[in-house]
Coordinates of C-alpha atoms in Angstrom, one line a residue:
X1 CA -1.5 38.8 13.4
X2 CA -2.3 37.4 9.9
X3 CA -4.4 34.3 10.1
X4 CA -4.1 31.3 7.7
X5 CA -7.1 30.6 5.5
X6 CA -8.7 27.2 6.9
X7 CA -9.7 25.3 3.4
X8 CA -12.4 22.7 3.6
X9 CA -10.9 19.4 2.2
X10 CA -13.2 17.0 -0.3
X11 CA -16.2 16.0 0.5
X12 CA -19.7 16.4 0.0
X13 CA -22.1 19.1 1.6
X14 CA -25.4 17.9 1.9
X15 CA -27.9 20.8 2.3
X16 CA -31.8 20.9 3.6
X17 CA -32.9 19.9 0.7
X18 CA -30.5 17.1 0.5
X19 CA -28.9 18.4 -2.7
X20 CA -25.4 18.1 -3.0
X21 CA -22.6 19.9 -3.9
X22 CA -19.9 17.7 -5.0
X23 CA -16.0 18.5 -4.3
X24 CA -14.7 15.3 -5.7
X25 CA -11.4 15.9 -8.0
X26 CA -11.7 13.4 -10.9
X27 CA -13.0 10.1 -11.2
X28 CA -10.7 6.8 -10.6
X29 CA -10.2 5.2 -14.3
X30 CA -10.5 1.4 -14.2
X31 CA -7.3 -0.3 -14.0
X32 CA -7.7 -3.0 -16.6
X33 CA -4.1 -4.2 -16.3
X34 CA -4.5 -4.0 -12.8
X35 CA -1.8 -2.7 -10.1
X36 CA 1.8 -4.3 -10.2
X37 CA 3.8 -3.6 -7.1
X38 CA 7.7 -5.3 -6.1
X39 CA 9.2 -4.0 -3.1
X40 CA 13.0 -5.0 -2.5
X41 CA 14.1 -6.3 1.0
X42 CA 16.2 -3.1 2.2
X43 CA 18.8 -4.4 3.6
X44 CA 20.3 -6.8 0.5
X45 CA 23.2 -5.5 -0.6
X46 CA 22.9 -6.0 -4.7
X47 CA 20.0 -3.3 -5.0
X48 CA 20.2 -1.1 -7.8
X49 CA 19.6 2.9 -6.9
X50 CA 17.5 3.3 -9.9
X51 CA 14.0 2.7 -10.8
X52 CA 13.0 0.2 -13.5
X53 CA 11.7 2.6 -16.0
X54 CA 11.9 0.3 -19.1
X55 CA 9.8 -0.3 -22.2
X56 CA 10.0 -4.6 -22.8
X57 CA 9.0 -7.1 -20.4
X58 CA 12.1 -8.8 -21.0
X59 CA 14.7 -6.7 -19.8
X60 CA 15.6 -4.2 -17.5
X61 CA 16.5 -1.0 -19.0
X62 CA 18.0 0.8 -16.8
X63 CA 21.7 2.5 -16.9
X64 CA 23.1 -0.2 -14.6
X65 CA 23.9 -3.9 -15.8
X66 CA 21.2 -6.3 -14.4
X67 CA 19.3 -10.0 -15.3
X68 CA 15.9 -10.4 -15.7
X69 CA 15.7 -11.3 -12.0
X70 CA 16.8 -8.6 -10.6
X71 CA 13.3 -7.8 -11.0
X72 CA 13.5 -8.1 -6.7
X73 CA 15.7 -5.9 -6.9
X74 CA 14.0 -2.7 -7.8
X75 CA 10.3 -1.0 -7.0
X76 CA 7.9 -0.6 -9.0
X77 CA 4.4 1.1 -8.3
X78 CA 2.5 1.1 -11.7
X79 CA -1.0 2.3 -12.1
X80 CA -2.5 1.4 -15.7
X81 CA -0.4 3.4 -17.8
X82 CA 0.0 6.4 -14.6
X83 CA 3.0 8.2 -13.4
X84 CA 3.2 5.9 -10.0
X85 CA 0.7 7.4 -8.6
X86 CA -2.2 5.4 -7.6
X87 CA -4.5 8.2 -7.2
X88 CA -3.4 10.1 -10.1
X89 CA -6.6 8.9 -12.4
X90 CA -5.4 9.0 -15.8
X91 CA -4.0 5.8 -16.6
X92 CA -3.9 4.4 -20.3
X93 CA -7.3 1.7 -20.1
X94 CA -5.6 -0.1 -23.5
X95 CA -9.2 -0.9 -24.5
X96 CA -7.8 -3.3 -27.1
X97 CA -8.0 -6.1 -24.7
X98 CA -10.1 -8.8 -25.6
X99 CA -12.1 -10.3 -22.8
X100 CA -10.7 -13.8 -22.6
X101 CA -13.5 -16.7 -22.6
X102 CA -14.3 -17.5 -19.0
X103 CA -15.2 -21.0 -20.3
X104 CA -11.4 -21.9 -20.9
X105 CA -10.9 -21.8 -17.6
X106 CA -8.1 -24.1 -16.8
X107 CA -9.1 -26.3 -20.0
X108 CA -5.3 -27.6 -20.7
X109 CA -4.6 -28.1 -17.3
X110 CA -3.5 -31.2 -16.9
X111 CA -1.4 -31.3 -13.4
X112 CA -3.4 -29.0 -10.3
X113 CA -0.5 -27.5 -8.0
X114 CA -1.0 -29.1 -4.4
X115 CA -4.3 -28.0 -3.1
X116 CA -4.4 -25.6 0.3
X117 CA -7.1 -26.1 2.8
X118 CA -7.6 -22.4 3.2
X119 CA -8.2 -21.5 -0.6
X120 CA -11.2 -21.1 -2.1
X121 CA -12.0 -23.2 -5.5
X122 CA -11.7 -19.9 -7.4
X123 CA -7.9 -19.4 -5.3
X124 CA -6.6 -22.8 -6.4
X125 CA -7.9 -22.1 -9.5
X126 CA -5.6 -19.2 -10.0
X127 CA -2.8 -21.1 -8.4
X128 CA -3.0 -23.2 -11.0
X129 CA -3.1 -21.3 -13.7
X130 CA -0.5 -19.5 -12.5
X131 CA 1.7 -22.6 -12.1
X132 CA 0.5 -23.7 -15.2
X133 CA 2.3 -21.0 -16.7
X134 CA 5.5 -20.8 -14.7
X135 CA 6.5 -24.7 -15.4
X136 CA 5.1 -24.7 -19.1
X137 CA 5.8 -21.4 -20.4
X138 CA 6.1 -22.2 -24.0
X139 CA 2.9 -24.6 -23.4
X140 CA 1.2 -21.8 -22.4
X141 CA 1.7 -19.9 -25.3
X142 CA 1.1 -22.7 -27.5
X143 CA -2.3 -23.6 -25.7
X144 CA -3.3 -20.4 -24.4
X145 CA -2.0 -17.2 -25.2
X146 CA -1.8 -18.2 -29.3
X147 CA -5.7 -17.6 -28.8
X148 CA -5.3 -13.8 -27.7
X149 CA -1.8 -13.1 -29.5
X150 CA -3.7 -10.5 -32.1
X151 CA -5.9 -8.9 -29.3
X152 CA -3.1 -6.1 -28.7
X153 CA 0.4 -5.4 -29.0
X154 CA 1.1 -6.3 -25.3
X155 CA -0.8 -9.5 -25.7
X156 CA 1.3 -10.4 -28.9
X157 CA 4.9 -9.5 -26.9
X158 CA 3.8 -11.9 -24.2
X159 CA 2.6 -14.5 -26.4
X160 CA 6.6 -14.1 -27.7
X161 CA 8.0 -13.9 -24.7
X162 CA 6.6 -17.1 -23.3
X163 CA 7.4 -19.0 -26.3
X164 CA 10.7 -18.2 -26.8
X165 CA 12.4 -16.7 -23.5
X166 CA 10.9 -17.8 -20.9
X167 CA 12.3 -20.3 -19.0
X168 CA 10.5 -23.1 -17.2
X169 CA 10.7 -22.4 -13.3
X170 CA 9.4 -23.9 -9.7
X171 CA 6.1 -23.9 -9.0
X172 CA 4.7 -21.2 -6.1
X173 CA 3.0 -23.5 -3.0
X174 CA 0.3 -21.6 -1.2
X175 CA 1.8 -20.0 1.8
X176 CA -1.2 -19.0 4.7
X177 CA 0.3 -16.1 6.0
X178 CA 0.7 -14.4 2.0
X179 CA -3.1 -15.6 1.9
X180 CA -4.1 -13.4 5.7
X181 CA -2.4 -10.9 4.1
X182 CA -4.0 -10.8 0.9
X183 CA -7.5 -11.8 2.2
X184 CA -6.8 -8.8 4.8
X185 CA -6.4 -6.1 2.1
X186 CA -9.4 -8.1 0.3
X187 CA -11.7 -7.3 3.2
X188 CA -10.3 -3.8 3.3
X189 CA -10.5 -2.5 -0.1
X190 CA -13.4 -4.4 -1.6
X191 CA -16.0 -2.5 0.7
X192 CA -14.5 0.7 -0.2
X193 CA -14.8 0.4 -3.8
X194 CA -10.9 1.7 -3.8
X195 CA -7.5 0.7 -6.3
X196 CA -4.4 0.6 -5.0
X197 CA -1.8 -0.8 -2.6
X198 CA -2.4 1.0 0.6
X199 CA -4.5 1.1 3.4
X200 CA -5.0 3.9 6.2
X201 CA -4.9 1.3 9.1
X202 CA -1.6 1.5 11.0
X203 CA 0.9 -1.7 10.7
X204 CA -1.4 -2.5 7.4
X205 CA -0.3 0.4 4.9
X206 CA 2.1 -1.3 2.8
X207 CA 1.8 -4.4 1.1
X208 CA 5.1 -5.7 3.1
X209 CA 3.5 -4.2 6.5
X210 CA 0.8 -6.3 6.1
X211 CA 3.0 -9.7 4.8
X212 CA 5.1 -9.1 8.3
X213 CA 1.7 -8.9 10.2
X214 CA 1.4 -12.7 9.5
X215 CA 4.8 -13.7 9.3
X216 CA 8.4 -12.8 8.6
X217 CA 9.5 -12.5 5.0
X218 CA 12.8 -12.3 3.1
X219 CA 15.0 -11.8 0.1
X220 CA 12.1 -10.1 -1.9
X221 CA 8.4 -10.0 -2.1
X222 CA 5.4 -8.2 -4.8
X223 CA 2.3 -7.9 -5.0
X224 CA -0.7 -8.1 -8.0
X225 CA -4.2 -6.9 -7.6
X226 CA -6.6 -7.9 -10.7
X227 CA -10.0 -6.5 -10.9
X228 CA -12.9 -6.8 -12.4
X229 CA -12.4 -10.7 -13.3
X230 CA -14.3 -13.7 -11.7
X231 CA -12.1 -17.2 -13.6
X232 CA -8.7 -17.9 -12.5
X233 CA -7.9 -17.4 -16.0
X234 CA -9.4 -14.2 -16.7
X235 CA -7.2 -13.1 -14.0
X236 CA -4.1 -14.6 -14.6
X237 CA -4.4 -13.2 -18.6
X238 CA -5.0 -9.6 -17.3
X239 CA -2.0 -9.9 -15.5
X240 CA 0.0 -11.5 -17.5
X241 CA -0.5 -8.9 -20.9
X242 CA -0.4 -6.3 -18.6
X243 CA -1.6 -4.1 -20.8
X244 CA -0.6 -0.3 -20.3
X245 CA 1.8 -1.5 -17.8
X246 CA 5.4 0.0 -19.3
X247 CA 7.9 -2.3 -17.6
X248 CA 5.0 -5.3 -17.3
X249 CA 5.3 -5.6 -13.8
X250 CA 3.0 -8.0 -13.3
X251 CA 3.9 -10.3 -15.8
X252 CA 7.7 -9.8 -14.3
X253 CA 6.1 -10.8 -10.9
X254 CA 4.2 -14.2 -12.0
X255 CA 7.6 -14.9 -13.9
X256 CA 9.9 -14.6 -11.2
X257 CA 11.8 -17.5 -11.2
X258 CA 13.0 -16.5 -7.5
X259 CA 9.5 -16.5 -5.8
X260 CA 8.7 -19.9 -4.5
X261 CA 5.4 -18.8 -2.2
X262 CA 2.3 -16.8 -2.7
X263 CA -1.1 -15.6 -1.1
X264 CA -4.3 -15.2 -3.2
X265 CA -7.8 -13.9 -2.4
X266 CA -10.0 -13.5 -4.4
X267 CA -13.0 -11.2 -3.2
X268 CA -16.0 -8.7 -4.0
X269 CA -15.3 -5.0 -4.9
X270 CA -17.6 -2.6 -4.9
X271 CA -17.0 -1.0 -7.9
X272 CA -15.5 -3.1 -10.4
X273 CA -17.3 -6.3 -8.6
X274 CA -14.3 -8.5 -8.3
X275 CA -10.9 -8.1 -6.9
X276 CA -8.1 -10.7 -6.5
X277 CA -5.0 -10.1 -4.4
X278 CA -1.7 -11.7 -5.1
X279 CA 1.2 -11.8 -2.5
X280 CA 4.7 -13.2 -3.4
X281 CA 7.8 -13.9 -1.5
X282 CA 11.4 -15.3 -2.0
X283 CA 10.9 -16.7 1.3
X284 CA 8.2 -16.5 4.0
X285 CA 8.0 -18.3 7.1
X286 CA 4.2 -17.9 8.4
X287 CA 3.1 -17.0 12.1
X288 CA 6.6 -15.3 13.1
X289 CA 4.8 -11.6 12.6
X290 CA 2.6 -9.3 14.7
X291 CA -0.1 -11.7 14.0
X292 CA -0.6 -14.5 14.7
X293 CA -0.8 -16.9 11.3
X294 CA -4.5 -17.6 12.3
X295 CA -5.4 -14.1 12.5
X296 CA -6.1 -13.9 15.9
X297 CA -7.7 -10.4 18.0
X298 CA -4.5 -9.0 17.7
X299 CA -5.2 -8.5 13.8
X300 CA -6.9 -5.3 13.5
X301 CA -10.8 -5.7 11.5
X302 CA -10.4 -4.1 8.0
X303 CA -14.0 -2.8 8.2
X304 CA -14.6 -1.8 12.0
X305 CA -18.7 -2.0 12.5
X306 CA -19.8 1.4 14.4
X307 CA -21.3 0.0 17.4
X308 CA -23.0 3.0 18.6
X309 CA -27.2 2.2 19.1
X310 CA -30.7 4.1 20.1
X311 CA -29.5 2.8 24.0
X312 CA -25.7 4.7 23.4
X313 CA -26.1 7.5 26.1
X314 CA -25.4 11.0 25.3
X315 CA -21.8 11.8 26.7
X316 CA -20.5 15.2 24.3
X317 CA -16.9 15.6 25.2
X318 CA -16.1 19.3 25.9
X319 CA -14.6 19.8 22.4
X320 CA -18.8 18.7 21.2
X321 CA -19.8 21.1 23.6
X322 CA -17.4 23.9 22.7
X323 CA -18.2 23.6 18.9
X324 CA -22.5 23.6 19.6
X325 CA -21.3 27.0 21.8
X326 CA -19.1 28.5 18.7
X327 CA -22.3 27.8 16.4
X328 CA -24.6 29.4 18.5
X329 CA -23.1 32.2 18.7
X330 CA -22.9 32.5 15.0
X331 CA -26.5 32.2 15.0
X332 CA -27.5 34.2 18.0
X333 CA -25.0 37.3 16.8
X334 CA -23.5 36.7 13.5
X335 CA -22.2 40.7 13.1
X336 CA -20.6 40.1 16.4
X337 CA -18.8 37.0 15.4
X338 CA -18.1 39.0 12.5
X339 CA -16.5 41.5 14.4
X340 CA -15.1 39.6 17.1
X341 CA -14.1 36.8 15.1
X342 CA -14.3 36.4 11.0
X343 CA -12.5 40.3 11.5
X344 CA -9.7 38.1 11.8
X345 CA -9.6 36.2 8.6
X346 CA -11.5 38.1 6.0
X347 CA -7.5 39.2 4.6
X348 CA -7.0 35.7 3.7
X349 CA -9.0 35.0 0.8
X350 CA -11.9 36.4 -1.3
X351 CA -14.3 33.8 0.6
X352 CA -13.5 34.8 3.8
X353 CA -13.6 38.4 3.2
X354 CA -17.7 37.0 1.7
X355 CA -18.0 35.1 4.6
X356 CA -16.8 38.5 6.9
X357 CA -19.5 41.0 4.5
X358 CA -22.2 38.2 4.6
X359 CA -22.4 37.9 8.8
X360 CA -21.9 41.6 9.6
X361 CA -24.1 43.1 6.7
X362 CA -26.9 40.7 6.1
X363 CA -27.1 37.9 8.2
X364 CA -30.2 38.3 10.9
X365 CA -29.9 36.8 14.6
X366 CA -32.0 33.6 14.6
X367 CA -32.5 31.0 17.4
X368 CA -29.9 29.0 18.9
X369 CA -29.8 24.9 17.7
X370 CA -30.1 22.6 20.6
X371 CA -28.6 19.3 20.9
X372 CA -30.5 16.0 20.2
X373 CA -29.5 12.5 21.0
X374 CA -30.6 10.8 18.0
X375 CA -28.9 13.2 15.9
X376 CA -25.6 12.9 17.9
X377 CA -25.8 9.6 17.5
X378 CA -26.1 9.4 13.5
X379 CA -23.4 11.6 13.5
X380 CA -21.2 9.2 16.0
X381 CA -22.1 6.6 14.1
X382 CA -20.4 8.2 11.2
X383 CA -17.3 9.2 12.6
X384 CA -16.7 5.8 14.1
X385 CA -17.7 4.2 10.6
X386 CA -15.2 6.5 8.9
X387 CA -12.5 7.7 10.9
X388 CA -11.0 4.0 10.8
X389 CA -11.1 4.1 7.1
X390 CA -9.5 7.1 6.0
X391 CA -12.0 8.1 4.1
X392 CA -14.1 11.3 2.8
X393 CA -17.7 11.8 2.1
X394 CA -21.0 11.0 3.3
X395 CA -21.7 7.6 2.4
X396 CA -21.3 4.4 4.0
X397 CA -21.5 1.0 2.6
X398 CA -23.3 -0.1 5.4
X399 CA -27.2 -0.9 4.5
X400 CA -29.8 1.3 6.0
X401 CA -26.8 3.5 7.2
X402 CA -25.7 4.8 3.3
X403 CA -26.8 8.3 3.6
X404 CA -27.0 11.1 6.2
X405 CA -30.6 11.1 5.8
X406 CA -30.9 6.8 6.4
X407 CA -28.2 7.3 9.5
X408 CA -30.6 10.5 10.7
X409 CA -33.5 7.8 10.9
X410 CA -32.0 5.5 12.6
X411 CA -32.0 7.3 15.6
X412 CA -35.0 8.8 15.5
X413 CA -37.8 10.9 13.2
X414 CA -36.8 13.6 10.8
X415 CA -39.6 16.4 9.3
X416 CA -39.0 19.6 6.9
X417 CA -35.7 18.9 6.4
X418 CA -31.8 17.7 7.8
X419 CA -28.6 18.7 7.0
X420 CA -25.2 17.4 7.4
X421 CA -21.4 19.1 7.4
X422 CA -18.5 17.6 8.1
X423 CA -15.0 19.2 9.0
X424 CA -11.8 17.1 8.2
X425 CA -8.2 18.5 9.6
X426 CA -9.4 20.6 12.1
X427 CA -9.4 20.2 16.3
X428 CA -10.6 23.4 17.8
X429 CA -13.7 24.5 17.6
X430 CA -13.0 27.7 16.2
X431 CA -11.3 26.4 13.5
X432 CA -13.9 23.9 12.6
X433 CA -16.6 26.3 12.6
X434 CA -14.6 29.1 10.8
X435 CA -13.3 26.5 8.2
X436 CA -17.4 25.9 7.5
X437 CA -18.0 29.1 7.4
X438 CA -15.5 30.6 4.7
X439 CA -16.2 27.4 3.3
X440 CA -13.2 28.1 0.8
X441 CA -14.0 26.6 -2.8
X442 CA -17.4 25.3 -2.2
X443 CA -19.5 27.4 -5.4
X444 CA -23.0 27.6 -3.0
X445 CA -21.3 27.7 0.0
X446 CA -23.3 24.7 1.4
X447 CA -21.8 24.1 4.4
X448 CA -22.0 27.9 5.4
X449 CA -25.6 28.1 4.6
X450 CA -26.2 24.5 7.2
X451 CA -24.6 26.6 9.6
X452 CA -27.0 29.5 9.2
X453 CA -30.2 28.0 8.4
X454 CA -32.8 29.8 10.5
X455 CA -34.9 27.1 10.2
X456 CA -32.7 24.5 11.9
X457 CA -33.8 24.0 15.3
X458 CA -31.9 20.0 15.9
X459 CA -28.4 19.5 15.9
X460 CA -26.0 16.8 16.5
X461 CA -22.0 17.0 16.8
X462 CA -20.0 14.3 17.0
X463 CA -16.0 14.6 16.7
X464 CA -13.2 11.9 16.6
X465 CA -9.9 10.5 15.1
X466 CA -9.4 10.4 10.8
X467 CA -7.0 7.9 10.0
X468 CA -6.0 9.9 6.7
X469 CA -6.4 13.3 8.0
X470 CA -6.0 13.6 11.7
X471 CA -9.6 14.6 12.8
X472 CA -13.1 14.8 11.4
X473 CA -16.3 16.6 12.9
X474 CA -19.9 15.6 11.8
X475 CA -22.6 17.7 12.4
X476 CA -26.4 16.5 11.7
X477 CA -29.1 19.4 11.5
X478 CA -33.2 18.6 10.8
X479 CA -35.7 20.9 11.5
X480 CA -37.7 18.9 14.0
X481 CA -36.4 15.8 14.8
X482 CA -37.6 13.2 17.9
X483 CA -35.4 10.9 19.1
X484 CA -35.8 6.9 19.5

């Protein structure tokens, strides 16, 4: 029977010498316009079955007949100048924006919207800026946009559009379960370092999932994400030229004459330094969700700490077991498992038919690896620091825990070198070991090359749930290693 090839998805191979080969695709640009996103209640009956794919801020250009406001109508997902993807990476940056002055700040304000208990000085502060603009809008332009109206062509259309089209509207009051649910996807993403509107946490994906988790929207709700800026009106600014943006959907969502509630939190990010998250709604009624309005232990942490320590016994489930069995063989045999096993795959692509050669030609037996407790734990501690996330890779943001090499040492003593693979997608232990082994894509084969390292005498094998991609399997490998 043909076999499938098993590919290795993206991550990073971290050899003996603790070189890496990278498999990253390409970098994230930064979002300078940040992320607009306006989801539509399903169930109202005025929704228009096309997307907003228009050019001008102030109207709607598609085929069917609608207002301004029907802005609630329609969703938008716009990455800076993408194609609606938010992991796409090549977004417009419009580097024509000038940097407002962080020292204006609020300068004409000269009524505060009614302050919240649960907001930061920084979240009021974009509050009111935000309601500065929304019952002021030609005010706005006058005293604050008319500084920036040359900076770029987006700028100068929103200077105009506030001047002259805008209508004043209601100010947005500062509703606590929009700010859980901003401040949740705050904690989320900011230790990531990630852009975007979704998490991998189940009941938290969508911005709306995570709204309902704290109470019970209606009519219409959006959200904003700004990074990179630290003053309420930095932020508001970015958002508001939303630069690179085609139909402006931020500025649409700050406009909205419908929304009358809104979340904000403002947070770290770990790389672009600051993040501020911005929920809206038509109408929200707080603490009617799956959570409670306080964010009790029903809500779900956004950065689950491993808890796994030097006193965490050694339990391997069978599947542990079964893969430190499939890799000794390997190493104990490897034109055997050629024969018995790669036989099987080396039809399905020029790196397993490599892979096939390599083990039945010119691979020598070497000893078997033998488990060790502090290397199972380093690689348990991984999988239960990434699994949750949904991410790839070998790093953590967790200090003294970055690297495979700091997690290794935290469990014990490390000499001549350590290793560490890890498998994504796969739940038998063939297939995880095979998968290392074609290592499909991977130009030094690093992973293959961990596995057959006659040097390696230490292993440890930890596998467990990946929130993005089923399963993951982390395997540590030193030379000599003593536990803790």
């Amino acid at each position: 029977m043909k076999r499938q090839a098993l590919k290795i998805l993206c991550f990073v191979c971290i050899s003996f010498s603790l070189s890496s080969c990278l498999l990253f695709g390409g970098a994230q640009r930064y979002p300078d316009g940040g992320y607009g996103y306006t989801y539509t209640d399903p169930y109202q009956t005025n929704t228009s079955s096309n997307q907003n794919t228009g050019t001008s801020s102030s109207q709607n250009t598609n085929s069917t007949d609608q207002s301004d406001s029907s802005f609630w109508d329609n969703l938008f997902w716009q990455y800076f100048g993408g194609n609606g993807n938010s992991n796409s990476g090549n977004g417009n940056n419009g580097g024509n924006y000038i940097q407002p002055n962080p020292v204006a700040d609020n300068s004409n304000n000269s009524m505060q919207s009614q302050s919240s208990a649960f907001l930061s000085k920084l979240e009021q502060a974009v509050l009111d800026e935000l309601n500065l603009v929304r019952r002021d809008p030609q005010n706005y332009a006058k005293q604050v946009m008319y500084t920036y109206r040359n900076s770029s062509p987006a700028a100068n259309e929103c200077y105009n559009e506030l001047l002259y089209s805008t209508k004043k509207m209601g100010e947005l009051s500062a509703e606590k379960g929009l700010y859980l649910a901003a401040k949740w996807f705050v904690d989320y993403q900011g230790p990531r370092g990630e852009v975007g509107h979704e998490s991998q946490v189940a009941g938290y994906i969508q911005p709306w999932d995570r709204m309902n988790q704290f109470g019970t929207w209606s009519s219409g709700c959006a959200e904003n994400i700004s990074y990179g800026y630290n003053t309420a009106r930095e932020i508001v600014l970015q958002l508001l030229i939303d630069d690179g943006v085609t139909n402006r959907g931020h500025r649409r969502a700050i406009l909205n004459e419908n929304a009358t509630k809104v979340g904000i939190a403002c947070g770290s990010h770990a790389k672009y330094r600051y993040l501020c998250v911005m929920d809206f709604a038509v109408a929200y009624t707080s603490g009617s969700g799956n959570a409670s309005s306080g964010g009790s232990t029903g809500t779900p942490n956004p950065n689950p700490t491993p808890t796994v320590t030097s006193q965490t016994p050694l339990t391997m489930t069978q599947l542990e077991v079964d893969i430190l069995a499939e890799i000794n063989w390997v190493r104990r045999n490897p034109s055997n498992y050629a024969a018995q096993v790669m036989k099987q795959y080396r039809s399905t692509s020029a790196a397993a038919e490599e892979c096939y050669n390599e083990l039945l030609h010119a691979t020598k037996k070497m000893g078997e690896l033998s488990m060790e407790k502090g290397l199972y734990l380093a690689a348990k501690w991984f999988v239960d620091y990434q699994g949750p996330r949904g991410e790839v890779g070998h790093e953590s943001r967790t200090a003294g825990y970055v690297l495979p090499q700091d997690r290794i040492s935290q469990f014990g003593t490390w000499s001549g070198g350590c290793a560490e693979n890890i498998s994504y997608g796969c739940k038998t232990a063939r297939e995880i070991v095979v998968q290392l082994l074609i290592d499909e894509g991977v130009a030094d084969r690093g992973h293959r090359k961990n596995i057959l390292n006659p040097n390696a005498t230490k292993v440890g094998i930890a596998f467990g749930n990946h929130a993005k991609y089923g399963y993951l399997s982390v395997m540590d490998f030193a030379y000599r290693y003593t536990s803790k």
